[in-house]
Amino acid sequence: MVLTSVGTMAGLQKKTSGIRNICILAHVDHGKTTLADCLISSNGIISSRLAGKLRYLDSREDEQIRGITMKSSAISLHFVKGDQEYLINLIDSPGHVDFSSEVSTAVRLCDGCIIVVDAVEGVCPQTQAVLRQAWLENIRPVLVINKIDRLIVELKLTPQEAYLHLKNILEQINAVTGALFTSKVLEERAEKETESESVSDTAPGDQIYDWSTGLEDTDDSHLYFSPDHGNVVFASAIDGWGFGVEHFAKMYSQKIGIKPAVLLKTLWGDYYLNTKAKKIMKGDQSKGKKPLFVQLVLDNIWSLYEAVMKRDKEKIEKIVTSLGLKIGARESRHADPKVHLNAICSQWLPISDAVLSMVCNKLPSPLDIAAERVEKLMCVGARTFDSLPPETQELKSAFMKCSSEGTAPVIVFVSKMFAVDAKALPHNKPRPLTQEEIAHRRELAKRRHAEKLAANQGKELSEKTPSESSSEVTGNTGDAKGEEQQLTGQAEIMTSKAIKQEADNKESFIAFARVFSGVVRRGQKIFVLGPKYDPAESLHKLSSQCSATNDVPLVPHMTCCTLENLYLLMGRELEDLEEVPAGNVLGIGGLQDFVLKSATLSTSPACPPFTPLNFEATPIVRVAVEPKHPSDMPQLVRGMKLLNQADPCVQVLIQETGEHVLVTAGEVHLQRCLDDLKERFAKVQISVSAPIIPFRETITRPPKVDMVNEEIGKQQKVAVIHQTKEDQNKVPEGIQVDSDGLVTISTPNKQATLSVRAMPLPEEVTRLLEENSDLIRTMEQLNTSLNEDKKTHEVNQKTLDRIKEFKQKLEQNLQGRKWRNAVDQIWSFGPRKCGPNILVYNFEGYKRSVWQCLGNTVKEVSKYRDFDNSIVSGFQLATLSGPMCEEPLMGVCFTVEKWEMNKVGEMRSTSSQDAGECDAIEQKQNEDGTLTSSCTDEVCSASDHQDSSENVPKSPEKTGKHKGEVLLADCYGPFSGQLIATMKEACRYALQAKPQRLMAAMYTCEIMATAEVLGRVYAVLSKREGRVLQEEMKEGTDVFIIKAVLPVAESFGFADEIRKRTSGLASPQLVFSHWEIISSDPFWVPTTEEEYLHFGEKADSENQARKYMNAVRKRKGLYVEEKIVEHAEKQRTLSRNK
């Protein structure tokens, strides 16, 4: 097919009903990019012979080398079907789990997606993940079952076996979709139940709920994949063929004389053809007949493959003539039978026609955007659509119409920024000259030539003058002038070259975006709305009619910018556009200073920012980077800023230690980020630290048995040679520790005494706190606004319901005598006020809880009120860095059982209520400041917060001024500061009074391996402390699926090692899953006779927990107890005695 001009494309962009925005999603190596190649070759952009080999959309060098896609890239295709023309914006996305954030950016811009599944491997973990992402974004999927040639050539299945295998794959995929659908229906049903409950509270009689009723009423037949619905294509992209059932239905309806509609329904399923009666009958299996699909479709494909592979010339000719195809001599004589096969199949069943016609028939155009999806996009956080301001709700109709009228508001969503070499931009490209330009240049050359001739003739005439000497002199001066001119010309050329080179080296950022409403024009002014922008607040300051061209007052999270360039994205190429109407995907130049990773652009200030993208993978692998030459530091910092903008998932932090840290999703992602830093963004040599592995600290219940499974307390203790654990945790003076772990400690000025106990939280509670961290953060915000008596914007009922539900779940999980009333007495969560640790108060005369947003606020004046913030701050500090290796705590509950204030302290607090409050608030602000500035994400190994307790209270002068010189600050510093430090110490000692344990981050690891390499896979797993959860054999293949968990600390180089050991036959997918307690005690030393006998006197067998703990302490520069000299009894001399 001929190449389509940019003009045609721009024309097609205006017909919204003919646009399809689609992305290709699949597991890694299932053939997405090969399929994209086949679709691109149908537009003549690449040769059909190169389709599948070129991988056109993998434009990066490392993508070509590794053979995997690492970024999502878009291309626009033109497709004609009958008399209708379509514009298909195709986005190819990566399948590797490390780059799943790129999938999220692609899915947000699309209305439909093609799910590609390998016919041999079937549904893999990443297939389920992408189906879930498509489901969350409300986009409609169609299915391509790819690599069917492998069933013929590799597995050598018969057509009947292949049919059953394909049927099985379809069932697996529909099962995933069904599970997603069921959960959604049950969720909606539960919401309706709660609503109706609140309405009909007084209804008499017991109401009986049947949870399945919602499922029976809801029609879900359109969701599932079935060939007779026309949303499944069977294909082999590498061989260039693919078909939907309707293709064969049309073909056979003429031959057999059965209506195409009947054939379409019966070609897939338990039907067979009764050849005598020329009727289609049901129940093929019971009668032992071939199903229609096998008889009419698969048998033909199998016989074609067999003929070509065996080089059966007569049969091939017969097939080619019967299909009416023309095959070139070059293809039929080629040594590789695959080439011949490709030539026949791509003419008989062209894959591009099958896939693109399915896309045009089954996937929605931008006009068919679902109302539910629009509401979901416009509602950030916990807000419902109805709670948005009326001007904002009016925008929904603009979305639904997708109108390109001049009056429609422009709404654009930028899903990511990507870096392009400045040379690749259209205005920097060398372009071919037009005819007029060529003629003009020819004229110039002729004129120059004529001038030269005239000058030469003039010279000859002047030479005839009498004095020859003078003529020589003038000649010389003329030459000198010419040389001078030449030199200046050269200098100019040199400088212009240098400027050009500088421009060439520059990376240019282009926004990957989609227009949801209105027409975007080059040079247009537009608002950029940040993720925290709230239209309700800004509409008070601005009129809803105001546009970005006016002088706009300052509004938080909103800036104005000009759209400099608009581009049509064509894979590796970019084409300039003047304007882009609604419903199209485009690239926008000139936004790098306004948009970091993603943003919403709009001409209407009433537009809310879109919901943030949901990323499947959490970034967990962190490394510190520094330049080889310290003088290159500014370039590295600039390079890291650019990298942060160019990659949707990477996080760039500066820790307080001054280290520049990169946080990435996995090893492959890390490698790509480092390559980009070195070669594109920073262009300097960098050295990279060993990966920084995050741990968590926790406590457990005291164990019942010791290390040799003897019951503790029964055996006889022996004289301990080592220092025992009791000695290690020696408690300083002034701190009392009871036998059951209650720690009592006083402030340095002896004005207050605290008693704190630490208890491990049940696992379910820790998990609950982790899952609901966003909800806890929302509660915290509501409580602060209540405390400060701010008028809060109406608290959403849905949020309150979620908080109530969360509280109920906590109460269910925290039952028993020791947790009595614990939920109502929760004082704070930590670290960062939303972490998986709890602070509970359990003393008389104080009431304050985190549930005050539910309406049970108690405003009371007590002696504790002024300083409670200090206690909370001390708890936050203690949970942020534990005593073992300064890592955050997890799953610990601290109970304050006693808080006594000396009479002087009480007097002080009552005499200066306001002052104390002011101090506490200030203290709190300082505290929050130190926390937030140092850490920007929750996996942050906020190492050196041990100093923050000293940093916080260092403001005696300030507090003095606040208090009107009240004697609250003594020689130990302000009282609130002393409380913070004391509380932190109390928490630390309470923690050390219990058995401490480290928690390691764990990956779930899925490995597909054949039976012969199974043993080697297990060997690698066990060497790296991995634990196999389950293994199952995939039906109809000899492939095993192994599910295991593996500590992140042991995972570096794991994928490479498995590939090496299994000769590339097994490759793992690692996804961060959970935190797990390492069972061994890092401080353990043998104390009983049995332990001595078993472990030896030194007990120097490897203790995993201690190894990890010491590694982290060493990295942070903390004291590590280790022997420098191992064997000191022998003197080893350098030279041997001769």
PDB file of N, CA and C in Angstrom, residues 30-74:
ATOM      1  N   HIS A  30       5.243 -12.003  23.797  1.00  0.00           N
ATOM      2  CA  HIS A  30       4.090 -12.672  23.183  1.00  0.00           C
ATOM      3  C   HIS A  30       3.814 -12.163  21.775  1.00  0.00           C
ATOM      4  N   GLY A  31       4.642 -11.204  21.323  1.00  0.00           N
ATOM      5  CA  GLY A  31       4.544 -10.796  19.916  1.00  0.00           C
ATOM      6  C   GLY A  31       3.817  -9.498  19.650  1.00  0.00           C
ATOM      7  N   LYS A  32       3.881  -8.546  20.605  1.00  0.00           N
ATOM      8  CA  LYS A  32       3.189  -7.259  20.385  1.00  0.00           C
ATOM      9  C   LYS A  32       3.835  -6.463  19.270  1.00  0.00           C
ATOM     10  N   THR A  33       5.183  -6.327  19.353  1.00  0.00           N
ATOM     11  CA  THR A  33       5.875  -5.447  18.405  1.00  0.00           C
ATOM     12  C   THR A  33       5.861  -6.059  17.003  1.00  0.00           C
ATOM     13  N   THR A  34       5.896  -7.405  16.931  1.00  0.00           N
ATOM     14  CA  THR A  34       5.814  -8.078  15.627  1.00  0.00           C
ATOM     15  C   THR A  34       4.444  -7.826  15.003  1.00  0.00           C
ATOM     16  N   LEU A  35       3.402  -7.906  15.835  1.00  0.00           N
ATOM     17  CA  LEU A  35       2.045  -7.626  15.341  1.00  0.00           C
ATOM     18  C   LEU A  35       1.968  -6.178  14.863  1.00  0.00           C
ATOM     19  N   ALA A  36       2.569  -5.256  15.657  1.00  0.00           N
ATOM     20  CA  ALA A  36       2.560  -3.839  15.257  1.00  0.00           C
ATOM     21  C   ALA A  36       3.267  -3.677  13.916  1.00  0.00           C
ATOM     22  N   ASP A  37       4.385  -4.401  13.709  1.00  0.00           N
ATOM     23  CA  ASP A  37       5.109  -4.356  12.426  1.00  0.00           C
ATOM     24  C   ASP A  37       4.200  -4.749  11.273  1.00  0.00           C
ATOM     25  N   CYS A  38       3.434  -5.820  11.456  1.00  0.00           N
ATOM     26  CA  CYS A  38       2.533  -6.281  10.385  1.00  0.00           C
ATOM     27  C   CYS A  38       1.500  -5.212  10.057  1.00  0.00           C
ATOM     28  N   LEU A  39       0.989  -4.534  11.094  1.00  0.00           N
ATOM     29  CA  LEU A  39      -0.025  -3.492  10.859  1.00  0.00           C
ATOM     30  C   LEU A  39       0.603  -2.284  10.168  1.00  0.00           C
ATOM     31  N   ILE A  40       1.870  -1.971  10.551  1.00  0.00           N
ATOM     32  CA  ILE A  40       2.548  -0.808   9.952  1.00  0.00           C
ATOM     33  C   ILE A  40       2.867  -1.093   8.486  1.00  0.00           C
ATOM     34  N   SER A  41       3.251  -2.350   8.202  1.00  0.00           N
ATOM     35  CA  SER A  41       3.635  -2.674   6.806  1.00  0.00           C
ATOM     36  C   SER A  41       2.430  -2.553   5.878  1.00  0.00           C
ATOM     37  N   SER A  42       1.201  -2.684   6.428  1.00  0.00           N
ATOM     38  CA  SER A  42       0.014  -2.538   5.572  1.00  0.00           C
ATOM     39  C   SER A  42      -0.124  -1.098   5.095  1.00  0.00           C
ATOM     40  N   ASN A  43       0.543  -0.154   5.774  1.00  0.00           N
ATOM     41  CA  ASN A  43       0.504   1.260   5.358  1.00  0.00           C
ATOM     42  C   ASN A  43       1.692   1.637   4.492  1.00  0.00           C
ATOM     43  N   GLY A  44       2.529   0.647   4.181  1.00  0.00           N
ATOM     44  CA  GLY A  44       3.683   0.923   3.323  1.00  0.00           C
ATOM     45  C   GLY A  44       4.800   1.675   4.019  1.00  0.00           C
ATOM     46  N   ILE A  45       4.750   1.782   5.349  1.00  0.00           N
ATOM     47  CA  ILE A  45       5.819   2.505   6.056  1.00  0.00           C
ATOM     48  C   ILE A  45       7.074   1.635   6.095  1.00  0.00           C
ATOM     49  N   ILE A  46       6.871   0.314   6.267  1.00  0.00           N
ATOM     50  CA  ILE A  46       8.015  -0.605   6.155  1.00  0.00           C
ATOM     51  C   ILE A  46       7.628  -1.720   5.183  1.00  0.00           C
ATOM     52  N   SER A  47       8.629  -2.427   4.664  1.00  0.00           N
ATOM     53  CA  SER A  47       8.359  -3.501   3.702  1.00  0.00           C
ATOM     54  C   SER A  47       7.732  -4.691   4.420  1.00  0.00           C
ATOM     55  N   SER A  48       6.810  -5.378   3.736  1.00  0.00           N
ATOM     56  CA  SER A  48       6.154  -6.517   4.388  1.00  0.00           C
ATOM     57  C   SER A  48       7.149  -7.653   4.633  1.00  0.00           C
ATOM     58  N   ARG A  49       8.247  -7.664   3.847  1.00  0.00           N
ATOM     59  CA  ARG A  49       9.258  -8.717   4.066  1.00  0.00           C
ATOM     60  C   ARG A  49       9.994  -8.512   5.383  1.00  0.00           C
ATOM     61  N   LEU A  50      10.082  -7.225   5.811  1.00  0.00           N
ATOM     62  CA  LEU A  50      10.829  -6.932   7.042  1.00  0.00           C
ATOM     63  C   LEU A  50       9.944  -6.990   8.288  1.00  0.00           C
ATOM     64  N   ALA A  51       8.622  -7.101   8.081  1.00  0.00           N
ATOM     65  CA  ALA A  51       7.714  -7.091   9.233  1.00  0.00           C
ATOM     66  C   ALA A  51       8.067  -8.236  10.169  1.00  0.00           C
ATOM     67  N   GLY A  52       8.248  -7.907  11.434  1.00  0.00           N
ATOM     68  CA  GLY A  52       8.597  -8.949  12.402  1.00  0.00           C
ATOM     69  C   GLY A  52      10.090  -9.034  12.643  1.00  0.00           C
ATOM     70  N   LYS A  53      10.893  -8.616  11.637  1.00  0.00           N
ATOM     71  CA  LYS A  53      12.354  -8.647  11.841  1.00  0.00           C
ATOM     72  C   LYS A  53      12.841  -7.261  12.251  1.00  0.00           C
ATOM     73  N   LEU A  54      12.179  -6.244  11.715  1.00  0.00           N
ATOM     74  CA  LEU A  54      12.655  -4.866  11.921  1.00  0.00           C
ATOM     75  C   LEU A  54      12.289  -4.355  13.323  1.00  0.00           C
ATOM     76  N   ARG A  55      11.119  -4.772  13.833  1.00  0.00           N
ATOM     77  CA  ARG A  55      10.587  -4.234  15.108  1.00  0.00           C
ATOM     78  C   ARG A  55      10.675  -2.705  15.092  1.00  0.00           C
ATOM     79  N   TYR A  56       9.897  -2.133  14.171  1.00  0.00           N
ATOM     80  CA  TYR A  56       9.993  -0.714  13.846  1.00  0.00           C
ATOM     81  C   TYR A  56       9.755   0.194  15.048  1.00  0.00           C
ATOM     82  N   LEU A  57       8.825  -0.186  15.925  1.00  0.00           N
ATOM     83  CA  LEU A  57       8.501   0.711  17.046  1.00  0.00           C
ATOM     84  C   LEU A  57       9.510   0.612  18.196  1.00  0.00           C
ATOM     85  N   ASP A  58      10.417  -0.388  18.148  1.00  0.00           N
ATOM     86  CA  ASP A  58      11.507  -0.441  19.142  1.00  0.00           C
ATOM     87  C   ASP A  58      12.652   0.423  18.627  1.00  0.00           C
ATOM     88  N   SER A  59      12.550   1.723  18.864  1.00  0.00           N
ATOM     89  CA  SER A  59      13.509   2.635  18.226  1.00  0.00           C
ATOM     90  C   SER A  59      14.790   2.798  19.025  1.00  0.00           C
ATOM     91  N   ARG A  60      14.811   2.365  20.285  1.00  0.00           N
ATOM     92  CA  ARG A  60      16.030   2.511  21.090  1.00  0.00           C
ATOM     93  C   ARG A  60      16.989   1.367  20.781  1.00  0.00           C
ATOM     94  N   GLU A  61      18.269   1.667  20.928  1.00  0.00           N
ATOM     95  CA  GLU A  61      19.285   0.652  20.631  1.00  0.00           C
ATOM     96  C   GLU A  61      19.191  -0.518  21.616  1.00  0.00           C
ATOM     97  N   ASP A  62      19.014  -0.204  22.919  1.00  0.00           N
ATOM     98  CA  ASP A  62      18.965  -1.299  23.900  1.00  0.00           C
ATOM     99  C   ASP A  62      17.706  -2.160  23.746  1.00  0.00           C
ATOM    100  N   GLU A  63      16.631  -1.580  23.171  1.00  0.00           N
ATOM    101  CA  GLU A  63      15.435  -2.391  22.910  1.00  0.00           C
ATOM    102  C   GLU A  63      15.744  -3.427  21.838  1.00  0.00           C
ATOM    103  N   GLN A  64      16.488  -2.997  20.819  1.00  0.00           N
ATOM    104  CA  GLN A  64      16.836  -3.922  19.730  1.00  0.00           C
ATOM    105  C   GLN A  64      17.773  -5.019  20.235  1.00  0.00           C
ATOM    106  N   ILE A  65      18.728  -4.637  21.114  1.00  0.00           N
ATOM    107  CA  ILE A  65      19.706  -5.628  21.605  1.00  0.00           C
ATOM    108  C   ILE A  65      19.025  -6.653  22.514  1.00  0.00           C
ATOM    109  N   ARG A  66      18.235  -6.167  23.469  1.00  0.00           N
ATOM    110  CA  ARG A  66      17.589  -7.081  24.420  1.00  0.00           C
ATOM    111  C   ARG A  66      16.406  -7.819  23.813  1.00  0.00           C
ATOM    112  N   GLY A  67      15.840  -7.227  22.746  1.00  0.00           N
ATOM    113  CA  GLY A  67      14.679  -7.871  22.124  1.00  0.00           C
ATOM    114  C   GLY A  67      13.393  -7.686  22.918  1.00  0.00           C
ATOM    115  N   ILE A  68      13.350  -6.662  23.794  1.00  0.00           N
ATOM    116  CA  ILE A  68      12.085  -6.373  24.490  1.00  0.00           C
ATOM    117  C   ILE A  68      11.767  -4.888  24.334  1.00  0.00           C
ATOM    118  N   THR A  69      10.482  -4.559  24.368  1.00  0.00           N
ATOM    119  CA  THR A  69      10.071  -3.153  24.293  1.00  0.00           C
ATOM    120  C   THR A  69      10.228  -2.531  25.674  1.00  0.00           C
ATOM    121  N   MET A  70      10.713  -1.277  25.723  1.00  0.00           N
ATOM    122  CA  MET A  70      10.911  -0.632  27.033  1.00  0.00           C
ATOM    123  C   MET A  70      10.100   0.646  27.198  1.00  0.00           C
ATOM    124  N   LYS A  71       9.442   1.106  26.135  1.00  0.00           N
ATOM    125  CA  LYS A  71       8.654   2.337  26.267  1.00  0.00           C
ATOM    126  C   LYS A  71       7.450   2.204  25.352  1.00  0.00           C
ATOM    127  N   SER A  72       6.399   2.952  25.634  1.00  0.00           N
ATOM    128  CA  SER A  72       5.251   2.889  24.722  1.00  0.00           C
ATOM    129  C   SER A  72       5.446   3.944  23.641  1.00  0.00           C
ATOM    130  N   SER A  73       5.259   3.531  22.377  1.00  0.00           N
ATOM    131  CA  SER A  73       5.415   4.500  21.277  1.00  0.00           C
ATOM    132  C   SER A  73       4.202   4.400  20.355  1.00  0.00           C
ATOM    133  N   ALA A  74       3.863   5.542  19.740  1.00  0.00           N
ATOM    134  CA  ALA A  74       2.611   5.606  18.979  1.00  0.00           C
ATOM    135  C   ALA A  74       2.876   5.796  17.491  1.00  0.00           C
TER     136      ALA A  74
END
